[in-house]
């Protein structure tokens, strides 16, 4: 990014469902994992996964997979204590599907994720004096794969799974903002762009912990809910109820002009 003494605004992006479409990758890996550990008895639908995610605490897809497995067996009159699932085995199976068997040579579902924004969009933000970075629950390997290898970004500001507690804890959001403000004066308005209830809860918690500035949640509809208007509308209502100021169908609709309008309206 160009050197500057102040930023007109700071925008922090989630990655999954915002920068890349993960309906055929992370979410497919969740379904595969649950199906495997329920011995093919139950494969969660995209709606099942959305309903779990709408609870706002299942941002980690490994934990979400484990929870869906437990909930299935509870419907079969088995308790969690009886089951005692092996979390590490769940993670390993999930990663074998999402990443592929070799962590140093990605061959899994991650390789086929459609991109939801172009580098030119981020360049427009830079030219408008808007600082930007990424805070994601994805692993650093996975996040860097899309940001550096797919989008061609050079060492973008990123706080990933290994760097901070999972959302809705706002620690990672604060850390991203600190990195972006390194050497520039503090910005009064922060925009966080995400596609889940946990993302919106993260913004609300950030506002509660740091009321010296304004934290704005912008929702983006993930690609998989846009197949019907009914699902799109229901998902948008869920994000708005969780604290989103506006919900967009694609992140690139959040233009520099709209960001400035949001900043002005909350200043």
mmCIF file of C-alpha atoms in Angstrom:
data_model
loop_
_atom_site.group_PDB
_atom_site.id
_atom_site.type_symbol
_atom_site.label_atom_id
_atom_site.label_comp_id
_atom_site.label_asym_id
_atom_site.label_seq_id
_atom_site.Cartn_x
_atom_site.Cartn_y
_atom_site.Cartn_z
ATOM 1 C CA UNK A 1 0.000 0.000 0.000
ATOM 2 C CA UNK A 2 1.172 3.557 -0.626
ATOM 3 C CA UNK A 3 2.678 5.429 2.312
ATOM 4 C CA UNK A 4 0.224 7.828 3.906
ATOM 5 C CA UNK A 5 -0.133 9.606 7.228
ATOM 6 C CA UNK A 6 -3.832 8.860 7.600
ATOM 7 C CA UNK A 7 -6.508 6.632 6.117
ATOM 8 C CA UNK A 8 -9.984 7.861 5.270
ATOM 9 C CA UNK A 9 -11.309 4.541 6.503
ATOM 10 C CA UNK A 10 -10.219 1.028 7.340
ATOM 11 C CA UNK A 11 -11.994 -1.970 5.833
ATOM 12 C CA UNK A 12 -11.281 -5.473 7.110
ATOM 13 C CA UNK A 13 -12.532 -8.429 5.100
ATOM 14 C CA UNK A 14 -13.443 -11.937 6.143
ATOM 15 C CA UNK A 15 -12.230 -14.394 3.487
ATOM 16 C CA UNK A 16 -14.555 -17.402 3.309
ATOM 17 C CA UNK A 17 -17.831 -16.479 1.617
ATOM 18 C CA UNK A 18 -16.543 -12.949 0.965
ATOM 19 C CA UNK A 19 -13.300 -13.262 -1.019
ATOM 20 C CA UNK A 20 -13.908 -16.840 -2.186
ATOM 21 C CA UNK A 21 -16.953 -19.074 -2.576
ATOM 22 C CA UNK A 22 -16.504 -21.981 -0.152
ATOM 23 C CA UNK A 23 -19.818 -23.763 -0.781
ATOM 24 C CA UNK A 24 -18.001 -26.434 -2.817
ATOM 25 C CA UNK A 25 -14.961 -26.607 -0.557
ATOM 26 C CA UNK A 26 -15.206 -25.893 3.185
ATOM 27 C CA UNK A 27 -18.902 -26.650 3.298
ATOM 28 C CA UNK A 28 -18.525 -29.735 1.125
ATOM 29 C CA UNK A 29 -15.735 -30.886 3.473
ATOM 30 C CA UNK A 30 -18.061 -30.395 6.462
ATOM 31 C CA UNK A 31 -20.708 -32.549 4.798
ATOM 32 C CA UNK A 32 -18.136 -35.217 3.844
ATOM 33 C CA UNK A 33 -16.759 -35.283 7.386
ATOM 34 C CA UNK A 34 -20.133 -35.576 9.080
ATOM 35 C CA UNK A 35 -21.189 -38.285 6.629
ATOM 36 C CA UNK A 36 -17.981 -40.247 7.263
ATOM 37 C CA UNK A 37 -18.187 -40.087 11.057
ATOM 38 C CA UNK A 38 -21.876 -41.028 11.084
ATOM 39 C CA UNK A 39 -21.010 -44.041 8.869
ATOM 40 C CA UNK A 40 -22.982 -42.609 5.931
ATOM 41 C CA UNK A 41 -26.144 -42.267 8.023
ATOM 42 C CA UNK A 42 -26.360 -38.460 7.812
ATOM 43 C CA UNK A 43 -25.063 -35.874 5.340
ATOM 44 C CA UNK A 44 -25.961 -32.309 6.366
ATOM 45 C CA UNK A 45 -27.568 -30.105 3.730
ATOM 46 C CA UNK A 46 -26.357 -26.545 3.082
ATOM 47 C CA UNK A 47 -29.405 -25.376 5.060
ATOM 48 C CA UNK A 48 -28.440 -27.603 8.009
ATOM 49 C CA UNK A 49 -24.989 -26.005 8.029
ATOM 50 C CA UNK A 50 -26.446 -22.493 7.725
ATOM 51 C CA UNK A 51 -28.767 -23.148 10.669
ATOM 52 C CA UNK A 52 -25.825 -24.244 12.814
ATOM 53 C CA UNK A 53 -23.770 -21.220 11.724
ATOM 54 C CA UNK A 54 -26.688 -18.892 12.518
ATOM 55 C CA UNK A 55 -26.123 -19.676 16.201
ATOM 56 C CA UNK A 56 -23.077 -17.427 15.898
ATOM 57 C CA UNK A 57 -20.489 -19.616 17.639
ATOM 58 C CA UNK A 58 -19.537 -22.206 14.988
ATOM 59 C CA UNK A 59 -17.128 -20.196 12.847
ATOM 60 C CA UNK A 60 -14.504 -22.965 13.075
ATOM 61 C CA UNK A 61 -15.524 -25.592 10.503
ATOM 62 C CA UNK A 62 -13.736 -28.411 12.340
ATOM 63 C CA UNK A 63 -15.765 -27.655 15.462
ATOM 64 C CA UNK A 64 -18.908 -27.262 13.354
ATOM 65 C CA UNK A 65 -18.335 -30.718 11.864
ATOM 66 C CA UNK A 66 -17.881 -32.230 15.312
ATOM 67 C CA UNK A 67 -21.028 -30.532 16.600
ATOM 68 C CA UNK A 68 -23.153 -31.803 13.701
ATOM 69 C CA UNK A 69 -21.871 -35.335 14.312
ATOM 70 C CA UNK A 70 -22.753 -35.106 18.003
ATOM 71 C CA UNK A 71 -26.205 -33.692 17.251
ATOM 72 C CA UNK A 72 -26.948 -36.500 14.812
ATOM 73 C CA UNK A 73 -26.081 -39.180 17.380
ATOM 74 C CA UNK A 74 -28.129 -37.358 20.021
ATOM 75 C CA UNK A 75 -31.156 -37.870 17.765
ATOM 76 C CA UNK A 76 -30.247 -41.566 17.945
ATOM 77 C CA UNK A 77 -30.434 -41.504 21.756
ATOM 78 C CA UNK A 78 -26.657 -41.508 22.249
ATOM 79 C CA UNK A 79 -24.969 -39.052 24.609
ATOM 80 C CA UNK A 80 -21.773 -37.098 24.003
ATOM 81 C CA UNK A 81 -20.196 -38.854 26.946
ATOM 82 C CA UNK A 82 -20.869 -42.233 25.329
ATOM 83 C CA UNK A 83 -19.424 -41.127 21.996
ATOM 84 C CA UNK A 84 -16.318 -39.161 22.995
ATOM 85 C CA UNK A 85 -15.419 -38.276 19.419
ATOM 86 C CA UNK A 86 -11.760 -37.961 18.464
ATOM 87 C CA UNK A 87 -11.487 -34.292 17.493
ATOM 88 C CA UNK A 88 -8.032 -34.716 15.955
ATOM 89 C CA UNK A 89 -9.336 -37.488 13.719
ATOM 90 C CA UNK A 90 -12.180 -35.198 12.595
ATOM 91 C CA UNK A 91 -9.715 -32.424 11.763
ATOM 92 C CA UNK A 92 -7.434 -34.821 9.879
ATOM 93 C CA UNK A 93 -10.277 -36.217 7.766
ATOM 94 C CA UNK A 94 -11.650 -32.730 7.052
ATOM 95 C CA UNK A 95 -8.218 -31.489 5.968
ATOM 96 C CA UNK A 96 -7.710 -34.517 3.718
ATOM 97 C CA UNK A 97 -10.814 -33.426 1.801
ATOM 98 C CA UNK A 98 -10.390 -29.650 1.901
ATOM 99 C CA UNK A 99 -6.632 -29.348 1.546
ATOM 100 C CA UNK A 100 -5.721 -32.763 0.165
ATOM 101 C CA UNK A 101 -3.515 -35.470 1.702
ATOM 102 C CA UNK A 102 -0.251 -33.508 1.371
ATOM 103 C CA UNK A 103 -0.222 -30.194 3.340
ATOM 104 C CA UNK A 104 2.676 -28.935 1.216
ATOM 105 C CA UNK A 105 0.975 -29.642 -2.107
ATOM 106 C CA UNK A 106 -2.641 -28.511 -2.070
ATOM 107 C CA UNK A 107 -4.802 -30.764 -4.244
ATOM 108 C CA UNK A 108 -8.156 -30.787 -2.418
ATOM 109 C CA UNK A 109 -11.373 -28.794 -2.733
ATOM 110 C CA UNK A 110 -9.432 -25.578 -1.995
ATOM 111 C CA UNK A 111 -8.083 -25.640 -5.561
ATOM 112 C CA UNK A 112 -11.512 -25.084 -7.120
ATOM 113 C CA UNK A 113 -12.896 -22.169 -5.097
ATOM 114 C CA UNK A 114 -14.417 -19.417 -7.282
ATOM 115 C CA UNK A 115 -13.077 -15.950 -6.454
ATOM 116 C CA UNK A 116 -15.631 -13.323 -5.412
ATOM 117 C CA UNK A 117 -13.444 -10.249 -5.867
ATOM 118 C CA UNK A 118 -10.687 -9.087 -8.190
ATOM 119 C CA UNK A 119 -7.355 -7.440 -7.284
ATOM 120 C CA UNK A 120 -8.495 -4.337 -9.202
ATOM 121 C CA UNK A 121 -11.228 -3.811 -6.584
ATOM 122 C CA UNK A 122 -8.650 -3.671 -3.783
ATOM 123 C CA UNK A 123 -6.541 -1.287 -5.871
ATOM 124 C CA UNK A 124 -9.558 1.031 -6.127
ATOM 125 C CA UNK A 125 -9.767 1.107 -2.331
ATOM 126 C CA UNK A 126 -6.060 1.935 -2.038
ATOM 127 C CA UNK A 127 -6.388 4.760 -4.566
ATOM 128 C CA UNK A 128 -9.316 6.161 -2.567
ATOM 129 C CA UNK A 129 -7.188 6.297 0.596
ATOM 130 C CA UNK A 130 -8.934 3.336 2.207
ATOM 131 C CA UNK A 131 -6.709 0.919 4.114
ATOM 132 C CA UNK A 132 -7.678 -2.762 3.879
ATOM 133 C CA UNK A 133 -6.714 -6.116 5.361
ATOM 134 C CA UNK A 134 -8.090 -9.534 6.254
ATOM 135 C CA UNK A 135 -9.263 -11.247 9.442
ATOM 136 C CA UNK A 136 -10.344 -14.848 8.884
ATOM 137 C CA UNK A 137 -10.964 -18.052 10.764
ATOM 138 C CA UNK A 138 -9.230 -19.919 7.938
ATOM 139 C CA UNK A 139 -5.768 -21.354 8.546
ATOM 140 C CA UNK A 140 -2.874 -19.164 7.407
ATOM 141 C CA UNK A 141 -1.973 -21.711 4.702
ATOM 142 C CA UNK A 142 -5.490 -21.658 3.299
ATOM 143 C CA UNK A 143 -5.859 -17.869 3.548
ATOM 144 C CA UNK A 144 -2.490 -17.172 1.952
ATOM 145 C CA UNK A 145 -3.283 -19.608 -0.853
ATOM 146 C CA UNK A 146 -6.203 -17.467 -1.989
ATOM 147 C CA UNK A 147 -4.705 -14.058 -1.176
ATOM 148 C CA UNK A 148 -1.180 -14.528 -2.493
ATOM 149 C CA UNK A 149 -1.349 -17.378 -4.999
ATOM 150 C CA UNK A 150 -4.820 -16.789 -6.456
ATOM 151 C CA UNK A 151 -5.166 -12.997 -6.123
ATOM 152 C CA UNK A 152 -1.459 -12.188 -6.394
ATOM 153 C CA UNK A 153 -1.366 -9.891 -3.348
ATOM 154 C CA UNK A 154 2.057 -9.114 -1.910
ATOM 155 C CA UNK A 155 2.205 -9.838 1.857
ATOM 156 C CA UNK A 156 -1.311 -8.562 2.643
ATOM 157 C CA UNK A 157 -2.236 -7.708 6.229
ATOM 158 C CA UNK A 158 -3.773 -10.928 7.555
ATOM 159 C CA UNK A 159 -4.816 -12.297 10.922
ATOM 160 C CA UNK A 160 -5.678 -15.993 10.494
ATOM 161 C CA UNK A 161 -6.792 -18.904 12.673
ATOM 162 C CA UNK A 162 -3.376 -19.412 14.279
ATOM 163 C CA UNK A 163 -3.031 -15.736 15.216
ATOM 164 C CA UNK A 164 -6.091 -15.074 17.383
ATOM 165 C CA UNK A 165 -9.065 -16.688 19.149
ATOM 166 C CA UNK A 166 -11.979 -17.659 16.928
ATOM 167 C CA UNK A 167 -14.831 -15.305 16.115
ATOM 168 C CA UNK A 168 -16.954 -13.824 17.615
ATOM 169 C CA UNK A 169 -14.004 -12.906 19.851
ATOM 170 C CA UNK A 170 -12.838 -9.555 18.352
ATOM 171 C CA UNK A 171 -9.162 -9.938 19.367
ATOM 172 C CA UNK A 172 -8.147 -10.762 15.787
ATOM 173 C CA UNK A 173 -10.102 -7.804 14.406
ATOM 174 C CA UNK A 174 -8.316 -5.457 16.800
ATOM 175 C CA UNK A 175 -4.970 -7.001 15.774
ATOM 176 C CA UNK A 176 -5.740 -6.474 12.066
ATOM 177 C CA UNK A 177 -6.618 -2.837 12.684
ATOM 178 C CA UNK A 178 -3.402 -2.302 14.679
ATOM 179 C CA UNK A 179 -1.350 -3.688 11.776
ATOM 180 C CA UNK A 180 -3.143 -1.416 9.311
ATOM 181 C CA UNK A 181 -2.666 1.632 11.543
ATOM 182 C CA UNK A 182 1.046 1.041 11.989
ATOM 183 C CA UNK A 183 2.588 4.425 11.281
ATOM 184 C CA UNK A 184 -0.643 6.267 10.543
ATOM 185 C CA UNK A 185 -3.012 8.138 12.823
ATOM 186 C CA UNK A 186 -5.936 6.279 14.370
ATOM 187 C CA UNK A 187 -9.044 5.948 12.234
ATOM 188 C CA UNK A 188 -12.402 6.685 13.830
ATOM 189 C CA UNK A 189 -14.482 4.268 11.757
ATOM 190 C CA UNK A 190 -13.751 0.590 11.064
ATOM 191 C CA UNK A 191 -15.778 -1.500 8.587
ATOM 192 C CA UNK A 192 -15.776 -5.289 8.866
ATOM 193 C CA UNK A 193 -17.181 -7.297 5.963
ATOM 194 C CA UNK A 194 -18.403 -10.838 6.653
ATOM 195 C CA UNK A 195 -20.948 -13.438 5.624
ATOM 196 C CA UNK A 196 -21.955 -15.028 8.940
ATOM 197 C CA UNK A 197 -23.691 -14.220 12.196
ATOM 198 C CA UNK A 198 -20.356 -14.757 13.972
ATOM 199 C CA UNK A 199 -18.842 -11.953 11.861
ATOM 200 C CA UNK A 200 -21.594 -9.533 12.912
ATOM 201 C CA UNK A 201 -21.291 -10.577 16.561
ATOM 202 C CA UNK A 202 -17.555 -9.869 16.278
ATOM 203 C CA UNK A 203 -18.307 -6.269 15.301
ATOM 204 C CA UNK A 204 -20.789 -5.853 18.156
ATOM 205 C CA UNK A 205 -18.245 -7.156 20.664
ATOM 206 C CA UNK A 206 -15.579 -4.851 19.209
ATOM 207 C CA UNK A 207 -17.894 -1.873 19.694
ATOM 208 C CA UNK A 208 -18.587 -2.916 23.283
ATOM 209 C CA UNK A 209 -14.869 -3.210 24.076
ATOM 210 C CA UNK A 210 -13.708 -0.106 22.175
ATOM 211 C CA UNK A 211 -16.402 2.556 22.067
ATOM 212 C CA UNK A 212 -13.826 5.258 21.260
ATOM 213 C CA UNK A 213 -14.559 4.617 17.594
ATOM 214 C CA UNK A 214 -17.333 3.270 15.402
ATOM 215 C CA UNK A 215 -17.419 -0.346 14.214
ATOM 216 C CA UNK A 216 -19.658 -1.053 11.206
ATOM 217 C CA UNK A 217 -20.711 -4.544 10.136
ATOM 218 C CA UNK A 218 -21.355 -5.096 6.423
ATOM 219 C CA UNK A 219 -22.932 -8.413 5.469
ATOM 220 C CA UNK A 220 -22.322 -10.300 2.224
ATOM 221 C CA UNK A 221 -24.614 -13.079 1.032
ATOM 222 C CA UNK A 222 -22.574 -16.248 0.408
ATOM 223 C CA UNK A 223 -23.033 -17.654 -3.081
ATOM 224 C CA UNK A 224 -24.851 -20.810 -1.958
ATOM 225 C CA UNK A 225 -27.843 -18.899 -0.496
ATOM 226 C CA UNK A 226 -28.407 -16.876 -3.665
ATOM 227 C CA UNK A 227 -29.994 -19.734 -5.606
ATOM 228 C CA UNK A 228 -33.481 -18.591 -4.568
ATOM 229 C CA UNK A 229 -34.771 -15.188 -3.487
ATOM 230 C CA UNK A 230 -36.462 -16.774 -0.469
ATOM 231 C CA UNK A 231 -33.172 -18.080 0.897
ATOM 232 C CA UNK A 232 -31.359 -14.859 0.028
ATOM 233 C CA UNK A 233 -33.963 -12.799 1.871
ATOM 234 C CA UNK A 234 -34.020 -15.090 4.891
ATOM 235 C CA UNK A 235 -30.219 -15.082 5.136
ATOM 236 C CA UNK A 236 -30.080 -11.294 4.745
ATOM 237 C CA UNK A 237 -32.631 -10.896 7.552
ATOM 238 C CA UNK A 238 -30.483 -13.125 9.770
ATOM 239 C CA UNK A 239 -27.389 -10.975 9.140
ATOM 240 C CA UNK A 240 -29.313 -7.742 9.711
ATOM 241 C CA UNK A 241 -30.752 -9.089 12.957
ATOM 242 C CA UNK A 242 -27.203 -9.968 14.050
ATOM 243 C CA UNK A 243 -26.049 -6.382 13.533
ATOM 244 C CA UNK A 244 -25.224 -5.831 9.855
ATOM 245 C CA UNK A 245 -25.845 -2.248 8.712
ATOM 246 C CA UNK A 246 -26.311 -3.353 5.107
ATOM 247 C CA UNK A 247 -26.242 -6.705 3.268
ATOM 248 C CA UNK A 248 -24.745 -6.986 -0.228
ATOM 249 C CA UNK A 249 -24.846 -9.801 -2.782
ATOM 250 C CA UNK A 250 -21.153 -9.335 -3.663
ATOM 251 C CA UNK A 251 -18.300 -7.688 -1.773
ATOM 252 C CA UNK A 252 -17.379 -5.494 -4.765
ATOM 253 C CA UNK A 253 -20.681 -3.648 -4.306
ATOM 254 C CA UNK A 254 -18.956 -2.045 -1.314
ATOM 255 C CA UNK A 255 -17.420 0.693 -3.470
ATOM 256 C CA UNK A 256 -15.123 3.449 -2.180
ATOM 257 C CA UNK A 257 -18.096 5.829 -2.552
ATOM 258 C CA UNK A 258 -20.342 3.611 -0.411
ATOM 259 C CA UNK A 259 -17.608 3.197 2.201
ATOM 260 C CA UNK A 260 -17.266 6.992 2.441
ATOM 261 C CA UNK A 261 -21.058 7.331 2.781
ATOM 262 C CA UNK A 262 -21.068 4.768 5.599
ATOM 263 C CA UNK A 263 -18.175 6.535 7.347
ATOM 264 C CA UNK A 264 -19.898 9.927 6.991
ATOM 265 C CA UNK A 265 -23.236 8.659 8.293
ATOM 266 C CA UNK A 266 -21.615 7.225 11.430
ATOM 267 C CA UNK A 267 -19.009 9.954 12.019
#
